[in-house]
mmCIF file of C-alpha atoms in Angstrom:
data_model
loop_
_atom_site.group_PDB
_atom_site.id
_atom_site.type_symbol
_atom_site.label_atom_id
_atom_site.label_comp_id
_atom_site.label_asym_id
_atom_site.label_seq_id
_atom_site.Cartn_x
_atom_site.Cartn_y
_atom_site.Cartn_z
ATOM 1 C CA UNK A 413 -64.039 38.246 299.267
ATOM 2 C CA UNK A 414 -62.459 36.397 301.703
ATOM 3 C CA UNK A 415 -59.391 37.503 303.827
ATOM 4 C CA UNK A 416 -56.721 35.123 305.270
ATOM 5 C CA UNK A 417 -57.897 32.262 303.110
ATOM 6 C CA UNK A 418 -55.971 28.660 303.989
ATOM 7 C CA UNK A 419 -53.048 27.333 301.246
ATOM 8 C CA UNK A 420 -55.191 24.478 300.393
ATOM 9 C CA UNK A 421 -57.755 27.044 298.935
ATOM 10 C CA UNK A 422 -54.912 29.177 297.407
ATOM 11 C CA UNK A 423 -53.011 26.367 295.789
ATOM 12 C CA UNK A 424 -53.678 23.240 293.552
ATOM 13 C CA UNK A 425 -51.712 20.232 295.356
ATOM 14 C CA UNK A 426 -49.804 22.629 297.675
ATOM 15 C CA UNK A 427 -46.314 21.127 298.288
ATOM 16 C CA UNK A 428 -45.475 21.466 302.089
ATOM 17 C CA UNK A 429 -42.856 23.923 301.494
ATOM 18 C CA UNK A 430 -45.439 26.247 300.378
ATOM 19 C CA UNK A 431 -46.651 27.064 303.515
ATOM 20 C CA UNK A 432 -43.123 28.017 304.693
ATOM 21 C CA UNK A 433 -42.637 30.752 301.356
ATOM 22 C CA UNK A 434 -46.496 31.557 300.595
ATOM 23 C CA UNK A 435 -48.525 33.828 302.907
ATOM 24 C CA UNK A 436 -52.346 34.188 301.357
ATOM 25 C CA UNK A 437 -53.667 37.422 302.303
ATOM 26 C CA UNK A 438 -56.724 37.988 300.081
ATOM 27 C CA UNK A 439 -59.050 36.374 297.816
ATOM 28 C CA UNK A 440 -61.670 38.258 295.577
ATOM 29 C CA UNK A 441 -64.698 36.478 293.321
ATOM 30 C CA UNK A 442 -63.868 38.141 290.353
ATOM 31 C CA UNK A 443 -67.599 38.059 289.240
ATOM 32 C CA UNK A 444 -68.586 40.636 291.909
ATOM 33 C CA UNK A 445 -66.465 43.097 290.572
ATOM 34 C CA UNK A 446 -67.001 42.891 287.039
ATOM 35 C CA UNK A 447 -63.412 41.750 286.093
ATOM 36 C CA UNK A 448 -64.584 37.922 284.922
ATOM 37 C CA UNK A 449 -65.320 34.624 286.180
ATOM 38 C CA UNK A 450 -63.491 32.834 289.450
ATOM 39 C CA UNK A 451 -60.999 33.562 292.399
ATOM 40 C CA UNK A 452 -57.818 35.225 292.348
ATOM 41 C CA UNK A 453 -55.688 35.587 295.613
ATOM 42 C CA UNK A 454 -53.170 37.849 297.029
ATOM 43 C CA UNK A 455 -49.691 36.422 298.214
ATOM 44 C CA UNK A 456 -47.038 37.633 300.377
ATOM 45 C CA UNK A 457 -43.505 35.671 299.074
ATOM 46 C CA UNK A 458 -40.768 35.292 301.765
ATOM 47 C CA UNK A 459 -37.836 36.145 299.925
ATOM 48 C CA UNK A 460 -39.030 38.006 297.053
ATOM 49 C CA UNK A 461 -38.180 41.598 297.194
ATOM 50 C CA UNK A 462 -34.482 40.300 297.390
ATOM 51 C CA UNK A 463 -32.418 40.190 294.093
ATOM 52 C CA UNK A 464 -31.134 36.739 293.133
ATOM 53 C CA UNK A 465 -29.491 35.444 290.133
ATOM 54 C CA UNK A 466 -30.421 31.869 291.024
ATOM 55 C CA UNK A 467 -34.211 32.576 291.510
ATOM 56 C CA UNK A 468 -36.008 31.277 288.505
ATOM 57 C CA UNK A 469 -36.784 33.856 285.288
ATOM 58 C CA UNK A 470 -39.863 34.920 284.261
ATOM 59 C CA UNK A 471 -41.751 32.866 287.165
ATOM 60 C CA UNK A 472 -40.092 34.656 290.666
ATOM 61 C CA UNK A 473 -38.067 37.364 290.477
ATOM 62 C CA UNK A 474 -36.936 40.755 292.299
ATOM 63 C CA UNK A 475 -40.683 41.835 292.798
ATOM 64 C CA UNK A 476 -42.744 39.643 290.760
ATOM 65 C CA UNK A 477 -44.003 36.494 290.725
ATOM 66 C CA UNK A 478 -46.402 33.741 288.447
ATOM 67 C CA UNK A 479 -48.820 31.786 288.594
ATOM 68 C CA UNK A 480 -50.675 29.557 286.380
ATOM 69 C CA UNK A 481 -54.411 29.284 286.878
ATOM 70 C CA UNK A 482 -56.601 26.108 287.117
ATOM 71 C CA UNK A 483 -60.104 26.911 288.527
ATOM 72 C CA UNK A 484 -59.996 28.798 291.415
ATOM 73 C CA UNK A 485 -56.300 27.885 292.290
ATOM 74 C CA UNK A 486 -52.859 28.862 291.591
ATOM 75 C CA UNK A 487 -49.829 26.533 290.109
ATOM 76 C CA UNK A 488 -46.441 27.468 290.776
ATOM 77 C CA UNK A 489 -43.780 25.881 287.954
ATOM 78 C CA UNK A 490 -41.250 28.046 289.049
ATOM 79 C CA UNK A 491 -38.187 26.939 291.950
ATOM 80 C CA UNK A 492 -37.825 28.640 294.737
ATOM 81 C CA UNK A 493 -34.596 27.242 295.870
ATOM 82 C CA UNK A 494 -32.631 30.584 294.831
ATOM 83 C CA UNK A 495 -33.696 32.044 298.089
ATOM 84 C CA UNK A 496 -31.217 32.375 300.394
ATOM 85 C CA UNK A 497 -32.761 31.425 303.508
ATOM 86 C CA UNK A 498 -34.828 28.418 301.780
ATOM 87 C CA UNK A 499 -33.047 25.371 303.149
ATOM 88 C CA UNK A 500 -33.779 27.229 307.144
ATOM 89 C CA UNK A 501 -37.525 27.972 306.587
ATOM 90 C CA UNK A 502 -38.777 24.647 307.391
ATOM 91 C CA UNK A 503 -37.261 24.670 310.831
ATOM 92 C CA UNK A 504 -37.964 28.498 311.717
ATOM 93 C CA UNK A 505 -41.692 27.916 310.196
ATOM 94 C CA UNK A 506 -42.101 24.619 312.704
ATOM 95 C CA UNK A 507 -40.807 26.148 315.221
ATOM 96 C CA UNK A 508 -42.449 29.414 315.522
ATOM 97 C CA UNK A 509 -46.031 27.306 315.015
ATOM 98 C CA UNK A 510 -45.641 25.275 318.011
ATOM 99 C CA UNK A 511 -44.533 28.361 320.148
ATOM 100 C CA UNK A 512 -47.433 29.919 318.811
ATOM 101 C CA UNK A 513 -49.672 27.702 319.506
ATOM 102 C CA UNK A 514 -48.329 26.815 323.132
ATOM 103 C CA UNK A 515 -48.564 30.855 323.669
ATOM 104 C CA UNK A 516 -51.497 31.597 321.670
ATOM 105 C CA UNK A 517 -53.574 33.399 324.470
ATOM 106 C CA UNK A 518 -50.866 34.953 325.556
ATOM 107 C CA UNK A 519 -49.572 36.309 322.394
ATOM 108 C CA UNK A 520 -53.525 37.665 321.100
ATOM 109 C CA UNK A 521 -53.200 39.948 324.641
ATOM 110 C CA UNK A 522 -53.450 43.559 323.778
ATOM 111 C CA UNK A 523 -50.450 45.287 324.999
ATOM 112 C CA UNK A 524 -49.660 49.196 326.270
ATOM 113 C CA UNK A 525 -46.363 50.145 325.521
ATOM 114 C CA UNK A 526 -44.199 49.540 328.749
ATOM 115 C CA UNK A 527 -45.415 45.702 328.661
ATOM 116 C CA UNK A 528 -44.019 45.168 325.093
ATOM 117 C CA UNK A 529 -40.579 45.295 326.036
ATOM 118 C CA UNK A 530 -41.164 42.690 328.778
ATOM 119 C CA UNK A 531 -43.367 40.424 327.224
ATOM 120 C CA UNK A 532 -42.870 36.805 326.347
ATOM 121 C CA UNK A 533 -42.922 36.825 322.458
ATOM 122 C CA UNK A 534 -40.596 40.237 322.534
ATOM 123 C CA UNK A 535 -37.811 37.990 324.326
ATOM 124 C CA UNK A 536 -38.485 35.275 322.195
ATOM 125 C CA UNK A 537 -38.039 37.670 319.175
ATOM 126 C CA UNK A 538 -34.696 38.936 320.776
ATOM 127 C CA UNK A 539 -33.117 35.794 321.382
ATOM 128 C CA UNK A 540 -33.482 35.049 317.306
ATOM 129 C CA UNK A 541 -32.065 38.260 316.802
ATOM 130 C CA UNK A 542 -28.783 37.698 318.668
ATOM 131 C CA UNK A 543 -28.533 34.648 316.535
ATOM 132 C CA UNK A 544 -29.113 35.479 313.485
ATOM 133 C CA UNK A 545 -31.481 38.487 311.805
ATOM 134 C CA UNK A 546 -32.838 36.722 309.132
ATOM 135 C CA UNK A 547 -34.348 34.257 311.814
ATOM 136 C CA UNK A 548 -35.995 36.794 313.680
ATOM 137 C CA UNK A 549 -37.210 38.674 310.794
ATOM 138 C CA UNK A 550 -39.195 35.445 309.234
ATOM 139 C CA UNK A 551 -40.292 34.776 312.703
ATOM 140 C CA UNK A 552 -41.535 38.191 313.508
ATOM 141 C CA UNK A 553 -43.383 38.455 310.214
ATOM 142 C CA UNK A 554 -44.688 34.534 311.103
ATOM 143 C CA UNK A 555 -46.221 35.854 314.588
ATOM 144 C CA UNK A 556 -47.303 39.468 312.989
ATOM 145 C CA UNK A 557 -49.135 37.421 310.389
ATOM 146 C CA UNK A 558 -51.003 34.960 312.291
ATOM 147 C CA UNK A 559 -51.900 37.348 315.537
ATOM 148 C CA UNK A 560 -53.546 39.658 312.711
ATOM 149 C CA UNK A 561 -55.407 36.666 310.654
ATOM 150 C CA UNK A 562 -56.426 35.398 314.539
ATOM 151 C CA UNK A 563 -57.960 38.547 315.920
ATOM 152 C CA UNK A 564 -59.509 39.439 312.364
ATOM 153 C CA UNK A 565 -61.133 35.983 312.947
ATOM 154 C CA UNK A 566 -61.988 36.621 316.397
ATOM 155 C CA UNK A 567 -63.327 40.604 315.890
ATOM 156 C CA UNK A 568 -64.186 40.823 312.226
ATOM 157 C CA UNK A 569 -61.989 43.740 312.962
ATOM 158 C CA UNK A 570 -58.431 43.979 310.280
ATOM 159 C CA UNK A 571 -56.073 45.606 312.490
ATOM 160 C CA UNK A 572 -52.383 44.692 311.915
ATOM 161 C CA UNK A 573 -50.991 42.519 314.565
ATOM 162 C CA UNK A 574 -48.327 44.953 315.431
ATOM 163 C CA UNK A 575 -51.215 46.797 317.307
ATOM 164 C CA UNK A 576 -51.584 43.706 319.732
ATOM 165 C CA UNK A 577 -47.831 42.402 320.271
ATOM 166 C CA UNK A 578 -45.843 45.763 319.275
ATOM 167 C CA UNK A 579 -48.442 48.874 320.849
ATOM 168 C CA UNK A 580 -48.859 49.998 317.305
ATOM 169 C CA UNK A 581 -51.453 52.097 315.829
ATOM 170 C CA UNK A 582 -54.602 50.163 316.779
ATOM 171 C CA UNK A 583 -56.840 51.329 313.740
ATOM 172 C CA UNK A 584 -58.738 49.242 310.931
ATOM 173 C CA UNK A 585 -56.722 48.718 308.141
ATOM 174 C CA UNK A 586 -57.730 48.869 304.372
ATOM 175 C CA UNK A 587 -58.583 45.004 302.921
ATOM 176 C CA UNK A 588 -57.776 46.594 299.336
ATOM 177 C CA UNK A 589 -56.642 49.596 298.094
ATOM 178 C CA UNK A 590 -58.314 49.439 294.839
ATOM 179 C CA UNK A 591 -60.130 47.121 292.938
ATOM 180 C CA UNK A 592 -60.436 47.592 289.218
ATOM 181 C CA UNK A 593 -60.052 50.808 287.325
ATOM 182 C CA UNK A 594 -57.326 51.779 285.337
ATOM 183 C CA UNK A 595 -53.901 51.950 285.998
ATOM 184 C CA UNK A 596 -50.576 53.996 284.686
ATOM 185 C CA UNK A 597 -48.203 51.277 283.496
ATOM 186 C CA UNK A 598 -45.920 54.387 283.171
ATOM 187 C CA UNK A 599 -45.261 54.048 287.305
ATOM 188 C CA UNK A 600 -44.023 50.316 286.623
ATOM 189 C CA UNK A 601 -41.048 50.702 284.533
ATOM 190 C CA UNK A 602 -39.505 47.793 286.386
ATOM 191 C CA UNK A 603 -42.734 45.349 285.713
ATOM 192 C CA UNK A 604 -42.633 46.341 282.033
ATOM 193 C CA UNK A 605 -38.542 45.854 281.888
ATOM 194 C CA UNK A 606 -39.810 42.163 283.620
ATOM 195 C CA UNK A 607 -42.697 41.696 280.761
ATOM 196 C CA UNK A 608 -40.457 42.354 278.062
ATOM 197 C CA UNK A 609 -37.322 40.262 278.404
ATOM 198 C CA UNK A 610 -39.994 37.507 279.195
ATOM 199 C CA UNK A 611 -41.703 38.455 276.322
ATOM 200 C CA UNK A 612 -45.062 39.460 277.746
ATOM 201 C CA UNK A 613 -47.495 42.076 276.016
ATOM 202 C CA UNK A 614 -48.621 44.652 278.678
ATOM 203 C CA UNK A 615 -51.864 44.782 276.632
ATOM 204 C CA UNK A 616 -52.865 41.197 277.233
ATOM 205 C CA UNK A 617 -52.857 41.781 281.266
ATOM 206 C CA UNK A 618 -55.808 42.898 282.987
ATOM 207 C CA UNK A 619 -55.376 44.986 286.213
ATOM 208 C CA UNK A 620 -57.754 43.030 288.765
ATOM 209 C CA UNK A 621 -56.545 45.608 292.081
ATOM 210 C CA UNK A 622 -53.745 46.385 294.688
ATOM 211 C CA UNK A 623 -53.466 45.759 298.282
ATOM 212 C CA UNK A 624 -50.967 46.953 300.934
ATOM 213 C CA UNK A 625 -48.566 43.806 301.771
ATOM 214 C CA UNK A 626 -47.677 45.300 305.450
ATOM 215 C CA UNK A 627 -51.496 45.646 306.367
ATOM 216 C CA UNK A 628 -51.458 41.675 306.481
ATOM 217 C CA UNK A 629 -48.124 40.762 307.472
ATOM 218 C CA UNK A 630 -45.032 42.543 309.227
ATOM 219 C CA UNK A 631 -42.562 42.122 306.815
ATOM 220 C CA UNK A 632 -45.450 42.970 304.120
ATOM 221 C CA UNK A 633 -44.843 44.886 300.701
ATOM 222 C CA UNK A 634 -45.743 48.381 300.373
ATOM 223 C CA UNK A 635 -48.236 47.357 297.621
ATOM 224 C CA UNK A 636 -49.172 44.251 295.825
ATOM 225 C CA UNK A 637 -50.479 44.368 292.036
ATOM 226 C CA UNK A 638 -52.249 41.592 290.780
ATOM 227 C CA UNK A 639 -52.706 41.147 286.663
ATOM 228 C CA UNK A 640 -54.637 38.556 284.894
ATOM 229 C CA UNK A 641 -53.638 37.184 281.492
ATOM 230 C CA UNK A 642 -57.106 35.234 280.607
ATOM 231 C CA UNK A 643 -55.324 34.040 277.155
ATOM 232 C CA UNK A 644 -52.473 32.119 279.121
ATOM 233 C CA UNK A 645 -54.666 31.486 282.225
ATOM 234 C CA UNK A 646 -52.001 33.363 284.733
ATOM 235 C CA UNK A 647 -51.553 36.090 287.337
ATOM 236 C CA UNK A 648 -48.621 38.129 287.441
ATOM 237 C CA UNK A 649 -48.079 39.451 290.853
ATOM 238 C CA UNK A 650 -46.048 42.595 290.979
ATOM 239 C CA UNK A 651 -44.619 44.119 294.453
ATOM 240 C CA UNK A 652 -43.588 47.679 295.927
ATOM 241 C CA UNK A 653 -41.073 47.944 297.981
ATOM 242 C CA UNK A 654 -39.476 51.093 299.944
#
Protein backbone atom coordinates (compact mmCIF):
# COMPACT_ATOMS: atom_id res chain seq x y z
CA UNK A 1 0.00 0.00 0.00
CA UNK A 2 1.33 3.07 -0.83
CA UNK A 3 -0.39 6.53 -0.38
CA UNK A 4 0.23 9.62 -2.61
CA UNK A 5 2.00 7.55 -5.23
CA UNK A 6 3.67 9.87 -8.27
CA UNK A 7 1.69 9.85 -12.00
CA UNK A 8 4.58 8.14 -13.49
CA UNK A 9 3.75 5.09 -11.19
CA UNK A 10 -0.04 5.54 -11.76
CA UNK A 11 0.07 5.87 -15.50
CA UNK A 12 1.68 4.10 -18.59
CA UNK A 13 3.31 7.08 -20.75
CA UNK A 14 1.48 9.79 -18.74
CA UNK A 15 0.67 12.68 -21.14
CA UNK A 16 1.51 16.05 -19.35
CA UNK A 17 -1.99 17.02 -19.11
CA UNK A 18 -2.49 14.25 -16.79
CA UNK A 19 -1.03 15.73 -14.03
CA UNK A 20 -3.31 18.80 -14.40
CA UNK A 21 -6.85 16.29 -14.36
CA UNK A 22 -5.40 13.13 -12.36
CA UNK A 23 -4.78 13.30 -8.59
CA UNK A 24 -3.38 9.61 -7.33
CA UNK A 25 -4.40 9.10 -3.90
CA UNK A 26 -3.88 5.39 -3.20
CA UNK A 27 -2.32 2.35 -4.43
CA UNK A 28 -2.96 -1.24 -2.99
CA UNK A 29 -0.86 -4.71 -4.01
CA UNK A 30 -3.72 -6.59 -4.71
CA UNK A 31 -1.89 -9.84 -3.59
CA UNK A 32 -1.96 -8.76 0.09
CA UNK A 33 -5.47 -8.67 0.19
CA UNK A 34 -6.47 -11.65 -1.52
CA UNK A 35 -8.23 -9.91 -4.50
CA UNK A 36 -5.40 -11.12 -7.31
CA UNK A 37 -2.18 -10.28 -8.70
CA UNK A 38 -0.69 -6.43 -9.18
CA UNK A 39 -1.47 -2.67 -8.31
CA UNK A 40 -4.53 -0.84 -8.63
CA UNK A 41 -4.71 2.96 -7.70
CA UNK A 42 -7.18 5.41 -6.52
CA UNK A 43 -7.80 8.72 -8.57
CA UNK A 44 -9.32 11.93 -7.84
CA UNK A 45 -10.64 13.46 -11.57
CA UNK A 46 -10.91 17.30 -11.75
CA UNK A 47 -14.02 17.72 -13.45
CA UNK A 48 -15.76 14.57 -13.02
CA UNK A 49 -18.67 14.83 -10.76
CA UNK A 50 -19.92 17.52 -13.33
CA UNK A 51 -22.45 16.39 -16.06
CA UNK A 52 -21.26 16.88 -19.64
CA UNK A 53 -22.60 15.84 -22.87
CA UNK A 54 -19.23 16.31 -24.56
CA UNK A 55 -17.24 14.14 -22.03
CA UNK A 56 -16.52 10.85 -23.65
CA UNK A 57 -19.15 7.64 -23.08
CA UNK A 58 -18.45 4.75 -21.39
CA UNK A 59 -14.71 5.94 -20.50
CA UNK A 60 -15.48 9.45 -18.20
CA UNK A 61 -18.63 10.32 -17.30
CA UNK A 62 -20.87 12.04 -14.45
CA UNK A 63 -19.15 9.87 -11.66
CA UNK A 64 -17.26 7.24 -13.32
CA UNK A 65 -14.37 6.75 -15.02
CA UNK A 66 -11.99 3.79 -17.04
CA UNK A 67 -9.14 2.56 -17.24
CA UNK A 68 -7.42 -0.06 -19.11
CA UNK A 69 -4.78 -2.08 -17.30
CA UNK A 70 -1.20 -2.96 -18.44
CA UNK A 71 0.94 -4.26 -15.50
CA UNK A 72 0.78 -2.23 -12.72
CA UNK A 73 -0.45 0.93 -14.66
CA UNK A 74 -3.47 2.53 -15.92
CA UNK A 75 -4.31 3.64 -19.78
CA UNK A 76 -6.71 6.23 -20.35
CA UNK A 77 -8.39 6.01 -24.18
CA UNK A 78 -10.93 8.23 -23.25
CA UNK A 79 -10.81 12.52 -24.00
CA UNK A 80 -11.04 14.67 -21.52
CA UNK A 81 -11.55 17.77 -23.46
CA UNK A 82 -15.45 17.89 -22.50
CA UNK A 83 -14.46 19.48 -19.29
CA UNK A 84 -15.22 22.79 -19.03
CA UNK A 85 -12.35 24.24 -17.40
CA UNK A 86 -9.77 21.94 -19.48
CA UNK A 87 -8.18 24.47 -21.81
CA UNK A 88 -7.36 26.79 -18.09
CA UNK A 89 -5.85 23.86 -16.08
CA UNK A 90 -2.49 24.03 -17.48
CA UNK A 91 -1.99 27.60 -16.42
CA UNK A 92 -3.82 27.38 -12.88
CA UNK A 93 -1.82 23.88 -12.33
CA UNK A 94 1.72 25.88 -13.23
CA UNK A 95 0.94 28.44 -11.45
CA UNK A 96 -0.18 27.23 -8.17
CA UNK A 97 3.20 24.77 -8.27
CA UNK A 98 5.60 27.50 -8.39
CA UNK A 99 3.71 29.48 -5.59
CA UNK A 100 3.83 26.42 -3.79
CA UNK A 101 6.98 25.74 -3.98
CA UNK A 102 8.28 29.44 -3.40
CA UNK A 103 5.88 29.24 -0.10
CA UNK A 104 6.31 25.75 0.78
CA UNK A 105 7.48 26.31 4.49
CA UNK A 106 5.24 28.71 4.89
CA UNK A 107 2.23 27.01 3.65
CA UNK A 108 3.13 23.32 5.82
CA UNK A 109 2.84 25.94 9.12
CA UNK A 110 0.17 24.72 11.40
CA UNK A 111 -2.31 27.39 11.86
CA UNK A 112 -4.93 28.42 14.96
CA UNK A 113 -7.87 29.89 13.71
CA UNK A 114 -7.42 33.79 13.91
CA UNK A 115 -4.10 33.37 11.67
CA UNK A 116 -6.05 31.65 8.81
CA UNK A 117 -7.81 34.57 7.77
CA UNK A 118 -4.54 36.55 7.57
CA UNK A 119 -2.31 34.21 6.18
CA UNK A 120 -0.50 34.28 2.89
CA UNK A 121 -2.09 31.31 0.94
CA UNK A 122 -5.79 32.49 2.34
CA UNK A 123 -5.18 35.90 0.34
CA UNK A 124 -3.80 34.17 -2.39
CA UNK A 125 -6.96 31.91 -2.42
CA UNK A 126 -9.17 35.14 -2.26
CA UNK A 127 -7.72 36.98 -4.95
CA UNK A 128 -8.68 33.75 -7.40
CA UNK A 129 -11.93 33.93 -6.01
CA UNK A 130 -12.75 37.53 -7.00
CA UNK A 131 -11.69 36.43 -10.40
CA UNK A 132 -13.18 33.66 -11.09
CA UNK A 133 -14.51 30.52 -8.67
CA UNK A 134 -13.60 27.83 -10.67
CA UNK A 135 -9.89 29.15 -10.37
CA UNK A 136 -9.87 29.20 -6.82
CA UNK A 137 -11.62 26.03 -6.37
CA UNK A 138 -8.86 23.93 -8.56
CA UNK A 139 -6.31 25.90 -6.76
CA UNK A 140 -7.57 25.32 -3.30
CA UNK A 141 -8.00 21.61 -3.93
CA UNK A 142 -4.17 21.88 -5.69
CA UNK A 143 -2.71 23.36 -2.24
CA UNK A 144 -5.19 21.05 0.05
CA UNK A 145 -3.77 18.13 -1.89
CA UNK A 146 -0.18 18.63 -1.82
CA UNK A 147 0.07 20.22 1.98
CA UNK A 148 -1.69 16.77 2.97
CA UNK A 149 0.62 14.35 0.64
CA UNK A 150 3.71 16.76 2.19
CA UNK A 151 3.05 16.45 5.88
CA UNK A 152 1.89 12.66 5.43
CA UNK A 153 5.47 12.44 4.00
CA UNK A 154 6.98 14.41 6.62
CA UNK A 155 4.85 12.71 9.86
CA UNK A 156 3.70 9.37 8.55
CA UNK A 157 0.69 11.02 10.00
CA UNK A 158 -2.72 11.28 7.13
CA UNK A 159 -4.34 14.29 8.33
CA UNK A 160 -6.16 16.35 5.65
CA UNK A 161 -4.42 19.50 4.79
CA UNK A 162 -7.32 21.60 5.73
CA UNK A 163 -6.07 20.93 9.38
CA UNK A 164 -2.73 22.87 8.56
CA UNK A 165 -3.87 25.86 6.14
CA UNK A 166 -7.77 26.02 7.12
CA UNK A 167 -7.69 25.17 11.38
CA UNK A 168 -9.68 22.10 10.58
CA UNK A 169 -10.17 19.07 12.55
CA UNK A 170 -6.56 17.96 13.12
CA UNK A 171 -7.27 14.09 13.45
CA UNK A 172 -5.87 10.98 11.40
CA UNK A 173 -7.88 10.25 8.65
CA UNK A 174 -8.94 6.74 7.31
CA UNK A 175 -6.38 5.53 4.18
CA UNK A 176 -9.44 3.17 3.12
CA UNK A 177 -12.69 2.63 4.11
CA UNK A 178 -12.93 -0.88 3.12
CA UNK A 179 -11.04 -3.23 1.33
CA UNK A 180 -12.72 -6.28 -0.09
CA UNK A 181 -15.94 -7.82 1.08
CA UNK A 182 -19.06 -7.66 -0.51
CA UNK A 183 -20.96 -4.96 -1.66
CA UNK A 184 -24.90 -4.03 -2.41
CA UNK A 185 -24.96 -3.08 -6.09
CA UNK A 186 -28.59 -2.19 -5.08
CA UNK A 187 -27.04 1.39 -3.52
CA UNK A 188 -25.51 2.10 -7.14
CA UNK A 189 -28.43 2.41 -9.33
CA UNK A 190 -26.59 5.13 -11.20
CA UNK A 191 -23.26 2.81 -11.79
CA UNK A 192 -25.53 -0.01 -13.00
CA UNK A 193 -27.71 2.59 -15.35
CA UNK A 194 -23.71 3.48 -16.53
CA UNK A 195 -22.84 -0.49 -16.97
CA UNK A 196 -25.75 -1.14 -18.93
CA UNK A 197 -26.06 1.38 -21.73
CA UNK A 198 -22.24 0.56 -22.06
CA UNK A 199 -23.06 -2.82 -22.04
CA UNK A 200 -21.14 -4.04 -19.02
CA UNK A 201 -22.18 -7.21 -16.87
CA UNK A 202 -22.17 -6.23 -13.13
CA UNK A 203 -21.16 -9.89 -12.56
CA UNK A 204 -17.86 -9.68 -14.37
CA UNK A 205 -16.59 -6.70 -11.89
CA UNK A 206 -14.87 -7.45 -8.83
CA UNK A 207 -15.22 -4.97 -5.87
CA UNK A 208 -11.40 -4.37 -4.87
CA UNK A 209 -12.51 -1.38 -1.88
CA UNK A 210 -13.64 2.31 -1.30
CA UNK A 211 -11.89 5.27 -0.04
CA UNK A 212 -13.11 8.75 1.00
CA UNK A 213 -12.05 11.29 -1.96
CA UNK A 214 -12.08 14.47 0.58
CA UNK A 215 -9.65 12.64 3.08
CA UNK A 216 -6.91 13.20 0.26
CA UNK A 217 -7.87 16.21 -1.45
CA UNK A 218 -10.22 19.34 -0.72
CA UNK A 219 -12.41 19.17 -3.41
CA UNK A 220 -12.38 15.17 -2.82
CA UNK A 221 -15.47 12.78 -3.48
CA UNK A 222 -17.46 11.55 -0.70
CA UNK A 223 -16.40 7.98 -1.68
CA UNK A 224 -14.46 6.37 -4.40
CA UNK A 225 -15.32 2.66 -5.64
CA UNK A 226 -12.88 0.88 -7.45
CA UNK A 227 -14.01 -2.47 -9.66
CA UNK A 228 -11.81 -4.76 -11.53
CA UNK A 229 -12.88 -6.52 -14.72
CA UNK A 230 -9.83 -9.22 -14.96
CA UNK A 231 -11.52 -10.53 -18.42
CA UNK A 232 -11.10 -6.98 -20.13
CA UNK A 233 -8.06 -5.99 -17.97
CA UNK A 234 -9.91 -2.59 -16.59
CA UNK A 235 -10.96 -0.64 -13.50
CA UNK A 236 -14.07 1.10 -13.35
CA UNK A 237 -13.89 3.88 -10.91
CA UNK A 238 -17.21 4.93 -9.53
CA UNK A 239 -17.67 8.30 -7.33
CA UNK A 240 -20.11 9.68 -4.49
CA UNK A 241 -20.95 12.83 -4.43
CA UNK A 242 -23.25 14.99 -1.90
Amino acid sequence: MKLFPIIEEVFKDPKEHYKYIFFPLLSIDLKEHDLGEGLVHFVSVWGNGDPDDELDPGNFEYNFIKFKRDGNKYIFNGKLDGIETFDKVEGWYNEALNEYQENKAEYLKTRDSKEVEESALNKSLQKRNAIDFDYYHYAKGLFNYWITRDKYLETNKFIQGGFYSDANSGHEREIFEQIGGEIDYDEFEYFLELLENTNEVKEDKKFIGSVTGYNYIGFGEDRIHLFLDDDKDEVLVYADWS
